[in-house]
Short mmCIF file of C-alpha atoms in Angstrom, two decimals:
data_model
loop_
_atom_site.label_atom_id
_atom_site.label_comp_id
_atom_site.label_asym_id
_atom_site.label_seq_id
_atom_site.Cartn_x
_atom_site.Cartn_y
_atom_site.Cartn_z
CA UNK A 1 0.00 0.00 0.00
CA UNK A 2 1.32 3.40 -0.78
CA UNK A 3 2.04 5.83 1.86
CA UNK A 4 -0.36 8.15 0.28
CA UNK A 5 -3.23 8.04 1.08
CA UNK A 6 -5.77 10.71 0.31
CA UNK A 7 -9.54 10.70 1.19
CA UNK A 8 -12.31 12.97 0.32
CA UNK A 9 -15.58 13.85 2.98
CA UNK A 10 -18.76 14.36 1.34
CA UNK A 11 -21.19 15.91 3.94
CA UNK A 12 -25.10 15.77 3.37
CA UNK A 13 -27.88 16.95 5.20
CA UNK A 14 -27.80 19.37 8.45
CA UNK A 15 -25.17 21.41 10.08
CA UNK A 16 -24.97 19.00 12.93
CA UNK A 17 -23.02 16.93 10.28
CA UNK A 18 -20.43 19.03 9.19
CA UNK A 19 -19.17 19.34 12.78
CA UNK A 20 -19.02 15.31 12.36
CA UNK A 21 -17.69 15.61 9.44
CA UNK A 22 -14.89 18.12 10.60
CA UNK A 23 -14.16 15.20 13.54
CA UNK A 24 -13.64 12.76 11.18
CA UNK A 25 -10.83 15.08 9.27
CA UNK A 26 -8.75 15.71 12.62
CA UNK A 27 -9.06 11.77 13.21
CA UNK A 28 -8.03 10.86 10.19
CA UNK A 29 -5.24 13.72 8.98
CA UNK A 30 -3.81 12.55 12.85
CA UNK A 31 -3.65 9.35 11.19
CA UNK A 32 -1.66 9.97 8.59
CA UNK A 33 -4.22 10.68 5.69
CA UNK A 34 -4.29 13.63 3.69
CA UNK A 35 -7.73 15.21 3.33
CA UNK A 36 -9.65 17.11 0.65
CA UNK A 37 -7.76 15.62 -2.34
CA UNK A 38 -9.33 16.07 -6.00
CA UNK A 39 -8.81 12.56 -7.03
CA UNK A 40 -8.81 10.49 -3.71
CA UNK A 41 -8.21 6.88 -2.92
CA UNK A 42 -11.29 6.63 -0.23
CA UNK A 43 -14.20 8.88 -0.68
CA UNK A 44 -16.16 9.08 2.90
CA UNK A 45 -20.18 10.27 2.58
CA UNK A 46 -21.48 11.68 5.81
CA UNK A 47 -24.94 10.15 4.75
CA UNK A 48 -28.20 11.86 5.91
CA UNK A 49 -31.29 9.24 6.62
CA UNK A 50 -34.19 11.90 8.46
CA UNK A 51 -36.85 11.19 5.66
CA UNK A 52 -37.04 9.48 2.25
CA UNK A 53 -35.67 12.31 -0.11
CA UNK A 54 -32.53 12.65 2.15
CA UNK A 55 -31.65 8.60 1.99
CA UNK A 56 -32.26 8.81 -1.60
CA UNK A 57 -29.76 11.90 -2.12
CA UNK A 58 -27.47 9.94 0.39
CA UNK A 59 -28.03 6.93 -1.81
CA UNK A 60 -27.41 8.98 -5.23
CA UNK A 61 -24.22 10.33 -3.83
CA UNK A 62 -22.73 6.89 -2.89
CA UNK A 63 -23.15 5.93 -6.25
CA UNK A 64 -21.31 8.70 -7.90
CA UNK A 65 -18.79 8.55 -5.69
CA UNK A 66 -18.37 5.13 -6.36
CA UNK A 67 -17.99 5.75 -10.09
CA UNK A 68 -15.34 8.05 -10.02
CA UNK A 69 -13.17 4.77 -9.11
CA UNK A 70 -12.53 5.64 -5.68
CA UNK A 71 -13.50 3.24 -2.36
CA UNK A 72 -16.45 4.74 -0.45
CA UNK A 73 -17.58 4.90 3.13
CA UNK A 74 -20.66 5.35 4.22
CA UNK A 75 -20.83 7.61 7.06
CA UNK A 76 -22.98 9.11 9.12
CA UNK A 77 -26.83 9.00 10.13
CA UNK A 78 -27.97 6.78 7.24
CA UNK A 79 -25.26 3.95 7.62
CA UNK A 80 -25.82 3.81 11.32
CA UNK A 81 -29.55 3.85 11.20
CA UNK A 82 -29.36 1.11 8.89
CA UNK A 83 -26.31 -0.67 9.03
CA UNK A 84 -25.76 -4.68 7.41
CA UNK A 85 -28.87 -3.71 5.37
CA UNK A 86 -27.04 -0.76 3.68
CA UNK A 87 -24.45 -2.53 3.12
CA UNK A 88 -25.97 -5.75 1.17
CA UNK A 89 -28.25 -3.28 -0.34
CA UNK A 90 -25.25 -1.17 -1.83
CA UNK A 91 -22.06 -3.47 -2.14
CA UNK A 92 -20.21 -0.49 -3.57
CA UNK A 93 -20.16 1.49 -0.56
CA UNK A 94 -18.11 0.04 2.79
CA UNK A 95 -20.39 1.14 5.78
CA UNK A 96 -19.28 2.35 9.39
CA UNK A 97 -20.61 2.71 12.57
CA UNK A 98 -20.76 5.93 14.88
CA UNK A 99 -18.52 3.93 17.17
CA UNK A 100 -15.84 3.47 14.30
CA UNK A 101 -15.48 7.01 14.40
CA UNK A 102 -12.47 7.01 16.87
CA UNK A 103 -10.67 4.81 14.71
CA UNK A 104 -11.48 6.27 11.19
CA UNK A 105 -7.59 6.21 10.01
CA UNK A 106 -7.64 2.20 10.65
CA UNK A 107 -10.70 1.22 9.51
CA UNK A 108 -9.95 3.38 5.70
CA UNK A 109 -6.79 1.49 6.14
CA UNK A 110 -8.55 -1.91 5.50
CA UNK A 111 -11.31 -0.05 2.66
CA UNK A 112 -7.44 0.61 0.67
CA UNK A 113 -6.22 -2.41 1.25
CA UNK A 114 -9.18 -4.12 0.32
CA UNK A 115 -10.05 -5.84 3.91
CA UNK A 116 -13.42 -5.90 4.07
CA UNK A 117 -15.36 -4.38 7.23
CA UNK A 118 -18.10 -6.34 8.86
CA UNK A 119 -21.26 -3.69 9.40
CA UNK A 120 -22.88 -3.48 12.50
CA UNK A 121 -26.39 -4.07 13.27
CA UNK A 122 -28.39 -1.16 14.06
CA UNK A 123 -29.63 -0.73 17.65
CA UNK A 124 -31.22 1.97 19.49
CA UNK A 125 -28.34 4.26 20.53
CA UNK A 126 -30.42 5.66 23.19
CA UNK A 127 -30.08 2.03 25.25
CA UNK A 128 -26.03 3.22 25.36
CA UNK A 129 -26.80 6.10 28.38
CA UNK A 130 -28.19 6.25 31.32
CA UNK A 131 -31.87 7.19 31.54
CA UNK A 132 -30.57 9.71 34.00
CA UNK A 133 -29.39 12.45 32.16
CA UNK A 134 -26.82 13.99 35.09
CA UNK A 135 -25.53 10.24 34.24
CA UNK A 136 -24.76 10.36 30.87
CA UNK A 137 -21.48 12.49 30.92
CA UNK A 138 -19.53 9.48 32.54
CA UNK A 139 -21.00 7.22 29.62
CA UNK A 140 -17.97 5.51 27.12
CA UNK A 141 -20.28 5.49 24.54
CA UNK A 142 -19.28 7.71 21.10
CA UNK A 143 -21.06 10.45 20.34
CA UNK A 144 -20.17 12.42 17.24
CA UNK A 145 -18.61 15.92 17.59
CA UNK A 146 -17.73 15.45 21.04
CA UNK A 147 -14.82 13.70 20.64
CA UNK A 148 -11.63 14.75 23.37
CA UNK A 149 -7.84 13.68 23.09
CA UNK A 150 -4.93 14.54 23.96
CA UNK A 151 -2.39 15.27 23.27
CA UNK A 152 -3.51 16.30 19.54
CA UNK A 153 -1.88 16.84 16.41
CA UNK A 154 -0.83 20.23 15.18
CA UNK A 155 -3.81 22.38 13.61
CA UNK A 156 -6.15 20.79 15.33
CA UNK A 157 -8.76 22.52 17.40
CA UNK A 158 -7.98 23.60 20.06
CA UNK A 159 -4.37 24.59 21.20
CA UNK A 160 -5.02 24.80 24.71
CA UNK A 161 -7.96 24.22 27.46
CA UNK A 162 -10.51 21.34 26.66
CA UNK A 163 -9.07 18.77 23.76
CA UNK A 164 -11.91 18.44 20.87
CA UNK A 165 -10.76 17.44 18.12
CA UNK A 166 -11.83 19.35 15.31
CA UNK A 167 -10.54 20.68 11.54
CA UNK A 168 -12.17 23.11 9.81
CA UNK A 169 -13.21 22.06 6.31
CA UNK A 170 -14.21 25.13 4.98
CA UNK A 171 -12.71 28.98 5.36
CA UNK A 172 -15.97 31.14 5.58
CA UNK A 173 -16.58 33.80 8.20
CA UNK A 174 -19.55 31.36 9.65
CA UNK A 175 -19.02 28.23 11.77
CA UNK A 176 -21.24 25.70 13.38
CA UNK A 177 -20.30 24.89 17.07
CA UNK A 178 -22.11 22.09 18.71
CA UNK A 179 -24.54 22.71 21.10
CA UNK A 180 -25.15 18.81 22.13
CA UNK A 181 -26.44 15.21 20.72
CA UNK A 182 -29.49 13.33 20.57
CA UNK A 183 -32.61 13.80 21.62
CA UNK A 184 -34.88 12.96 24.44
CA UNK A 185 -38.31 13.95 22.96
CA UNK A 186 -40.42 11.02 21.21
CA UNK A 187 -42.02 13.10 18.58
CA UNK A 188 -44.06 10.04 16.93
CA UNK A 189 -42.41 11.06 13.46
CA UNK A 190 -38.79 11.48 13.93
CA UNK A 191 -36.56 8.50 14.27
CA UNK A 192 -33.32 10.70 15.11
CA UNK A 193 -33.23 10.16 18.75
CA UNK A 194 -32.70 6.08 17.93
CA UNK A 195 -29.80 5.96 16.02
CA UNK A 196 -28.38 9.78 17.69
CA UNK A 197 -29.12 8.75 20.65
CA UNK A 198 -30.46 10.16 24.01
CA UNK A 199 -29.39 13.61 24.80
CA UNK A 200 -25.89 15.23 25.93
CA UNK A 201 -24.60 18.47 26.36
CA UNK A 202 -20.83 19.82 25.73
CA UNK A 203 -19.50 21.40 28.88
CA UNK A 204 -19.23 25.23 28.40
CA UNK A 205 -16.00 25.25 29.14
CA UNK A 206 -15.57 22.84 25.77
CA UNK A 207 -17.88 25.12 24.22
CA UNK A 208 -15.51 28.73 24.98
CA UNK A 209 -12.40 26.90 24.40
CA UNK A 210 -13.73 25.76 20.58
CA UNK A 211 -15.17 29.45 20.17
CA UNK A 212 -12.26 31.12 20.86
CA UNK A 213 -9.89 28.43 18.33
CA UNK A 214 -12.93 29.11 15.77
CA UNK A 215 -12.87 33.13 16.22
CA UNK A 216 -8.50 32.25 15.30
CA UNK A 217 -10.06 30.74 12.25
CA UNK A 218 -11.21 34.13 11.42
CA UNK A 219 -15.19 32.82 12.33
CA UNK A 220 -17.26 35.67 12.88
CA UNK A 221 -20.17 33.96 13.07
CA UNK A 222 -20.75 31.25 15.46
CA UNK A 223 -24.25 29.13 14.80
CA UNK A 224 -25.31 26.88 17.76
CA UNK A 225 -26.30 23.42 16.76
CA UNK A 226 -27.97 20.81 18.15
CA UNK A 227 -31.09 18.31 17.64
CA UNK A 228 -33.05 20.29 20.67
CA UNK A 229 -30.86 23.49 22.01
CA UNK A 230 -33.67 24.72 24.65
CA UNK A 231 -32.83 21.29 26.80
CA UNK A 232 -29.21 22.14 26.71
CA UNK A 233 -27.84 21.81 30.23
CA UNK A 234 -30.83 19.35 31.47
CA UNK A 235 -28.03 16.79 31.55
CA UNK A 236 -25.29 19.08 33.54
CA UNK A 237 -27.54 20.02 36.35
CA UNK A 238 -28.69 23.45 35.08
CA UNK A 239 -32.00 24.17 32.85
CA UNK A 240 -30.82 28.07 32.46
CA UNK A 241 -26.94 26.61 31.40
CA UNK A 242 -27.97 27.80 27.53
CA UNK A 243 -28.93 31.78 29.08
CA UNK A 244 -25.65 31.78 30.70
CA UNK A 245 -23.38 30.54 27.98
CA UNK A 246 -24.88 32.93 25.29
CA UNK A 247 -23.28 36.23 26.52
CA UNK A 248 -20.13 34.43 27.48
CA UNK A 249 -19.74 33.05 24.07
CA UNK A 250 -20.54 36.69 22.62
CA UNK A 251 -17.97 37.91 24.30
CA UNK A 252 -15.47 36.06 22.64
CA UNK A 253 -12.45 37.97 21.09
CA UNK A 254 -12.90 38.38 17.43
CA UNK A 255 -16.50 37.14 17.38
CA UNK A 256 -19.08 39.14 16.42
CA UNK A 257 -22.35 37.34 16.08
CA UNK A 258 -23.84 34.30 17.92
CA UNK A 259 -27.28 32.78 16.73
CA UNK A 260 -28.79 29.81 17.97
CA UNK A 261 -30.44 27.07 16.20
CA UNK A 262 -33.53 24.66 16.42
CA UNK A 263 -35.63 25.77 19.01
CA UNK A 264 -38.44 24.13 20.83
CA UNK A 265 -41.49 26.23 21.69
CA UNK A 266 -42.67 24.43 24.81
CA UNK A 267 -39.18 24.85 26.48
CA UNK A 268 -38.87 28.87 25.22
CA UNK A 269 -38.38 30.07 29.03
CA UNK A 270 -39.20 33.67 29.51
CA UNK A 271 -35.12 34.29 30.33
CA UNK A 272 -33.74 32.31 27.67
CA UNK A 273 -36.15 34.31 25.21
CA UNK A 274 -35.05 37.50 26.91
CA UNK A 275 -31.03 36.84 26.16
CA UNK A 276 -31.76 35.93 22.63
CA UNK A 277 -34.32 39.29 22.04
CA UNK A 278 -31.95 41.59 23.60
CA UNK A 279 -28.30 40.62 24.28
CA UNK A 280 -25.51 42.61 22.65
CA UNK A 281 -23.68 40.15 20.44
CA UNK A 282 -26.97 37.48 20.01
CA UNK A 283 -28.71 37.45 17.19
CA UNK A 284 -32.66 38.15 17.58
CA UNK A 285 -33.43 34.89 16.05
CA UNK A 286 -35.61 32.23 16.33
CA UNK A 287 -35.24 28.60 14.80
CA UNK A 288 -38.63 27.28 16.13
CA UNK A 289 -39.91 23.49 15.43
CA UNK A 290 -43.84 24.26 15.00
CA UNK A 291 -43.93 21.38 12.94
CA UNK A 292 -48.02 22.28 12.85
CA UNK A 293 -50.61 24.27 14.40
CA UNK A 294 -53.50 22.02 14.75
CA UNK A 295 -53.93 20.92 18.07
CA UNK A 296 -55.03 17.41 17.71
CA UNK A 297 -52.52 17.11 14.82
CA UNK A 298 -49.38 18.21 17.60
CA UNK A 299 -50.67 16.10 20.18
CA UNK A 300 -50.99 12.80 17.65
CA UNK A 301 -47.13 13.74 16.74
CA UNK A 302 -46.43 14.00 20.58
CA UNK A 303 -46.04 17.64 20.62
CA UNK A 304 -47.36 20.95 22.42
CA UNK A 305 -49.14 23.68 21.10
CA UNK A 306 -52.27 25.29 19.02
CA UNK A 307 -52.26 28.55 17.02
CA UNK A 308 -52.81 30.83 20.01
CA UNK A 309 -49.92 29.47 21.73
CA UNK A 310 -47.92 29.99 19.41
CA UNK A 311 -49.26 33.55 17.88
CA UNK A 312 -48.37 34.65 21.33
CA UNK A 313 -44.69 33.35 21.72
CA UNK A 314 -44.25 35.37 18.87
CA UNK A 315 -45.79 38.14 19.96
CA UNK A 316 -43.50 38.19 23.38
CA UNK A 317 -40.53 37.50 21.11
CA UNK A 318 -41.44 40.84 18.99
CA UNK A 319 -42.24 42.93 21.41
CA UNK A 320 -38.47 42.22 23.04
CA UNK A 321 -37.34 42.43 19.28
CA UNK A 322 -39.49 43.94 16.70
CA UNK A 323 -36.98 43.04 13.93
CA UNK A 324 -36.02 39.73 15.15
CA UNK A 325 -36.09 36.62 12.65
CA UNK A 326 -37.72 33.60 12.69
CA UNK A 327 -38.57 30.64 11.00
CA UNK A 328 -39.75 27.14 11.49
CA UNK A 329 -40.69 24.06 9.30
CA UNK A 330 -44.28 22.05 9.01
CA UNK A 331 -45.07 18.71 8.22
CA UNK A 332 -48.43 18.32 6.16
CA UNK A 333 -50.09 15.48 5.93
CA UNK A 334 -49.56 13.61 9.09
CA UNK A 335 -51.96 10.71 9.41
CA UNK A 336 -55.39 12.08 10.46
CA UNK A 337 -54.91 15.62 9.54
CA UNK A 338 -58.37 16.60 8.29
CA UNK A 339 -58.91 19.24 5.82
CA UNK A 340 -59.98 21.36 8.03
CA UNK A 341 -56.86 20.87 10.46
CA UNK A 342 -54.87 21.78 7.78
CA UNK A 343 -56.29 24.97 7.06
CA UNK A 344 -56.07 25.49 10.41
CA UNK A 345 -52.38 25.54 9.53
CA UNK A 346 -53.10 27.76 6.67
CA UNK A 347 -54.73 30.18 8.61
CA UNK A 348 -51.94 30.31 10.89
CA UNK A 349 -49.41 31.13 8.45
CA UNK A 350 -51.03 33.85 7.34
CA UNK A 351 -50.80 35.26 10.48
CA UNK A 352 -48.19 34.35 11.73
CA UNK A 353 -45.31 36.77 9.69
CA UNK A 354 -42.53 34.10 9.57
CA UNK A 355 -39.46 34.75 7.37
CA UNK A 356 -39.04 31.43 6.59
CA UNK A 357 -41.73 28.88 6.45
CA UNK A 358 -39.58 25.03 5.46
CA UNK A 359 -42.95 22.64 4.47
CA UNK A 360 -42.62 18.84 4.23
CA UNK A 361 -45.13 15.90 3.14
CA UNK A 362 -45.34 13.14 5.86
CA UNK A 363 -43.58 10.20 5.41
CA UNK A 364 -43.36 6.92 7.26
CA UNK A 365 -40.42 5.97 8.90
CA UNK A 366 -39.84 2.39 10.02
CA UNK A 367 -39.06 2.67 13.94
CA UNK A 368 -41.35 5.54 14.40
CA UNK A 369 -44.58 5.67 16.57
CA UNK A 370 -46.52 6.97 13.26
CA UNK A 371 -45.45 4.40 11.45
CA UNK A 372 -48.14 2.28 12.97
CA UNK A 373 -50.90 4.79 12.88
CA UNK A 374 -54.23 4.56 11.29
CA UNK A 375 -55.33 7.12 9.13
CA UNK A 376 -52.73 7.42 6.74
CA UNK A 377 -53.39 9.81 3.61
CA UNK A 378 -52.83 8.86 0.07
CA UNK A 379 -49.88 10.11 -1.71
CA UNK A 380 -52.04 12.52 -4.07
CA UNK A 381 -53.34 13.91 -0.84
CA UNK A 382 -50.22 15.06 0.95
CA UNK A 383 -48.44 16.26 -2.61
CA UNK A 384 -51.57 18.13 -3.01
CA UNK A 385 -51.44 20.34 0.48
CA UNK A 386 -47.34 20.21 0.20
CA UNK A 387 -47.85 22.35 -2.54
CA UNK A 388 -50.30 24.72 -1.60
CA UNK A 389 -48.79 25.25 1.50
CA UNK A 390 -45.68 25.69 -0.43
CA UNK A 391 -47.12 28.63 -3.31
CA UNK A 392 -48.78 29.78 0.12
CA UNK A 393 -45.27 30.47 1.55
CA UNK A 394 -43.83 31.56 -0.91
CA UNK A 395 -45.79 34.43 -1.09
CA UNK A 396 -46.11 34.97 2.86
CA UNK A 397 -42.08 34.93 3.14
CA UNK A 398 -41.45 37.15 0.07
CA UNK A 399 -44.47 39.84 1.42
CA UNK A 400 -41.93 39.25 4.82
CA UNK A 401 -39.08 40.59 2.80
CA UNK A 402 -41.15 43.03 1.76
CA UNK A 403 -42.00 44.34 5.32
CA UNK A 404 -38.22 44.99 5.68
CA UNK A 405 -37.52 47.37 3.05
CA UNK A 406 -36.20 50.89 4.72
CA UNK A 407 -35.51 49.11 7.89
CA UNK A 408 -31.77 49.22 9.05
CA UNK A 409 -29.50 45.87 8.77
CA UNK A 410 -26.23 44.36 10.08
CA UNK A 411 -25.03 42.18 7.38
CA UNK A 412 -21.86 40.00 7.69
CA UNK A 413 -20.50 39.71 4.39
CA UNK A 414 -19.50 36.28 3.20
CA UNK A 415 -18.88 36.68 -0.26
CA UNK A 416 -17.44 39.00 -3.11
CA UNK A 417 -19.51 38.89 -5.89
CA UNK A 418 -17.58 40.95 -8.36
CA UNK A 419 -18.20 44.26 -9.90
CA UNK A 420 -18.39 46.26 -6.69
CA UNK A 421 -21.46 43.71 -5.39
CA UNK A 422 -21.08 41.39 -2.19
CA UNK A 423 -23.55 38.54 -0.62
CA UNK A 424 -24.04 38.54 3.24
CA UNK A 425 -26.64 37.71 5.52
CA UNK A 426 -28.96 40.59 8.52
CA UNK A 427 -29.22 39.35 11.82
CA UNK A 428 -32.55 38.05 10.81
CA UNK A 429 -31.12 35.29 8.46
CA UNK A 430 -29.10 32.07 9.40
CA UNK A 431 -27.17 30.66 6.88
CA UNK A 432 -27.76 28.63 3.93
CA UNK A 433 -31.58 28.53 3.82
CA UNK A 434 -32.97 31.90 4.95
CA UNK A 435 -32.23 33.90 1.76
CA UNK A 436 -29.71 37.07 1.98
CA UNK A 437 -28.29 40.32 1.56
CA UNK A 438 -26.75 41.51 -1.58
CA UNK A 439 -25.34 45.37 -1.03
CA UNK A 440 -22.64 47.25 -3.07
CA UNK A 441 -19.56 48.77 -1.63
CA UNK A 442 -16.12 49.33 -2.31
CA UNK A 443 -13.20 47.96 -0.67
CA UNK A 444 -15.20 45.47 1.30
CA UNK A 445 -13.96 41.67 2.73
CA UNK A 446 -15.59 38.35 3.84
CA UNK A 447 -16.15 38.55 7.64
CA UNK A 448 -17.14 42.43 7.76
CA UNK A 449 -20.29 43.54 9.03
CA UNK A 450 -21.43 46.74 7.67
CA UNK A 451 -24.42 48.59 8.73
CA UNK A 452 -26.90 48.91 5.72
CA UNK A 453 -30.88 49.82 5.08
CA UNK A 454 -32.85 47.44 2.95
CA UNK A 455 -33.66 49.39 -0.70
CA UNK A 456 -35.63 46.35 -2.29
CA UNK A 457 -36.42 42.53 -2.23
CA UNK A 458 -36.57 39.69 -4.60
CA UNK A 459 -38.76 36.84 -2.68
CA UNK A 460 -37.19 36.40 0.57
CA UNK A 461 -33.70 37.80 -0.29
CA UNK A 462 -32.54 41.78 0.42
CA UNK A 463 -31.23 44.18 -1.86
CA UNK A 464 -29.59 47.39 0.47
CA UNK A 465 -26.95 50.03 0.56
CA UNK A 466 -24.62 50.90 2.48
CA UNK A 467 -25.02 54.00 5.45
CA UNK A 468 -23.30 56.86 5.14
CA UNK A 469 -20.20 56.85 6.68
CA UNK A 470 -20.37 53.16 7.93
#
């Protein structure tokens, strides 16, 4: 075997996996690989398995990576949610466990020598903790992203205090740090918490120590992830741990904006809503799983809530921040939603003033509570609602946009788009899939924030200029 060897990471689906995916490069660049090559000998896919149109794309990718003549690894959530069954479904992809994670370099050692790895079989990853969570931070079990070692190889994050073991992938002014793993809800839909596992939070100390190597990065822009960040610090003793960490993290040197992802609306506490409205440094932004607004629809998926429940969290959240953003993502065509249930939704919506409204058709999941339900809609059905609640948001988000124009922005610029124009994202918009900024300026760089005033809009993305003398 030569002593080259060269591997590639594919990541697919949420944030949460990039900071995997980042793991995986410090593991296996300690082991002697060399990572992002154009024409690698081992291509790894961080898979994604949440709901049918993610496997597939996970599925799509394997393949392509497997015709480019490189070996492939399957990664990630859809390998260990499935396991021996990926693998005799898709003999061209090698698969891997979350617990091969912490010995990456050896097991791409045996894909390039051609030793074949046995795949596990998939078991409930929550069975690995205690049911106590104060218990679970003594547990030996792996958990992706939280990963400690030491000593660690040059490069690696971070030089001193807490050991994590982390490379950054990309070079943007915007980084993911995470928040925690797993879940302990048992939304009757979502099959995450059995092959993430129950839930765990990162010390804060972990947390500030990967900020500040992130803000040497040149990171501007930290984004909390996790699959639930209102429970963070259930597990270390302290329900207000994620109010207390906020302005520490803000006030990390060279950082200028912290925003916080995926929150859930029953466990929004008054102070926690407080430090995201109105701290210096946080942006006003909420990531908030609806997932409906039909009453009997939430409480058949095991969650809390109606429309007037939720029409006044956001009416507390905008009279703290009148600007603030916030978005959320529904699921349409659960089994038993009624017509009428789902115009309840509709009616919602239209009231409701989100920025970004994500909308998804139901799909079974093997594993899942829902999965045995009754009442299950035909196909025609939910593509039916998905898109008319789609057109429907479409035109509620880009009326949003709308709403903004004159209002004053702070917009981190990420990108130089030539000819005097540059892409960034407001306070209002987390990255990737809330639409953005595009201003013009002179003599402006990735990782500035300049104050502008919104001009126009084009659907849920900003046109603005830049103040005087800013």
């Amino acid at each position: 075997m030569s002593s080259r060897r060269t591997v590639s990471l594919i990541t697919l689906g949420c944030a949460r996996n990039e900071v995997d995916s980042e793991e995986l490069a410090a593991r296996l660049e300690a082991a002697g690989w060399q990572t992002g090559d154009d024409d690698p000998d081992v291509v790894v896919v961080n898979t994604c398995g949440f709901i049918d149109s993610a496997k597939k794309d996970s599925i799509d990718t394997l393949l392509a990576a497997a015709d480019s003549g490189a070996k492939v690894v399957a990664a990630g959530c859809m390998a260990e949610r499935y396991g021996a069954q990926l693998a005799d479904a898709l003999p061209e992809a090698s698969v891997i466990s979350f617990d091969d994670y912490a010995e990456i370099g050896e097991r791409l050692d045996d894909v390039l020598a051609g030793r074949p790895l046995v795949p596990h079989t998939p078991r409930d990853r929550r069975t690995l903790l205690p049911i106590s969570p104060v218990e679970r931070s003594a547990a030996q079990a792996h958990i992706p992203g939280h990963a400690q070692e030491d000593p660690l190889p040059r490069g690696v994050a971070p030089a001193s205090g807490p050991r994590t073991l982390r490379k950054r992938l990309g070079s943007g002014p915007v980084a993911s740090l995470k928040l925690a793993s797993g879940c302990d809800r048992r939304c009757t839909f979502c099959a995450i918490p059995a092959f993430r596992g129950s839930y765990v939070s990162r010390a804060p100390e972990d947390l500030l120590a990967e900020a500040a190597w992130l803000a040497g990065q040149g990171v501007k822009e930290l984004v909390l992830v996790s699959e639930n960040s209102t429970s963070y610090g259930k597990d270390l003793g302290d329900l207000r741990a994620l109010e207390k960490l906020l302005p520490r993290l803000a006030e990390t040197e060279g950082v200028e904006r912290v925003r916080v992802s995926y929150l859930q609306p029953a466990e929004l506490r008054p102070g926690l809503l407080d430090v995201i409205a109105s701290s210096e440094g946080i942006a006003p932004y909420f990531d908030l799983s609806f997932q409906h607004a039909s009453g009997p629809v939430l409480r058949r998926m095991r969650r809390f809530g109606d429309p007037r429940r939720f029409l006044d969290l956001l009416d507390q959240i905008r009279e703290r921040a009148p600007e603030a953003g916030v978005r959320s993502n529904f699921i349409v065509g659960f089994p038993g939603e009624t017509q009428e249930q789902f115009e309840e939704l509709v009616g919602f919506l239209e009231e409701a003033r989100l920025d970004v409204i994500g909308v998804f058709g139901y799909s079974d999941e093997e594993g899942t509570e829902a999965y045995g339900f009754e009442g299950k809609l035909d196909q025609d059905v939910i593509d039916e609602r998905v898109a008319t609640l789609t057109e429907l948001a479409e035109e509620l988000t880009a009326q949003r946009a709308e709403e903004r124009i004159g209002t004053e922005l702070e917009v981190l610029i990420e990108e130089d788009l030539g000819d005097g124009g540059y892409e960034g994202r407001a306070a209002h918009q987390g990255p990737e899939v809330d639409g953005a900024v595009t201003v013009q300026g002179i003599g402006l760089v990735p990782g500035q924030i300049v104050q502008a005033v919104a001009v126009d809009s084009e659907g849920v993305d900003l046109i603005a200029r830049i103040k005087a003398g800013t």
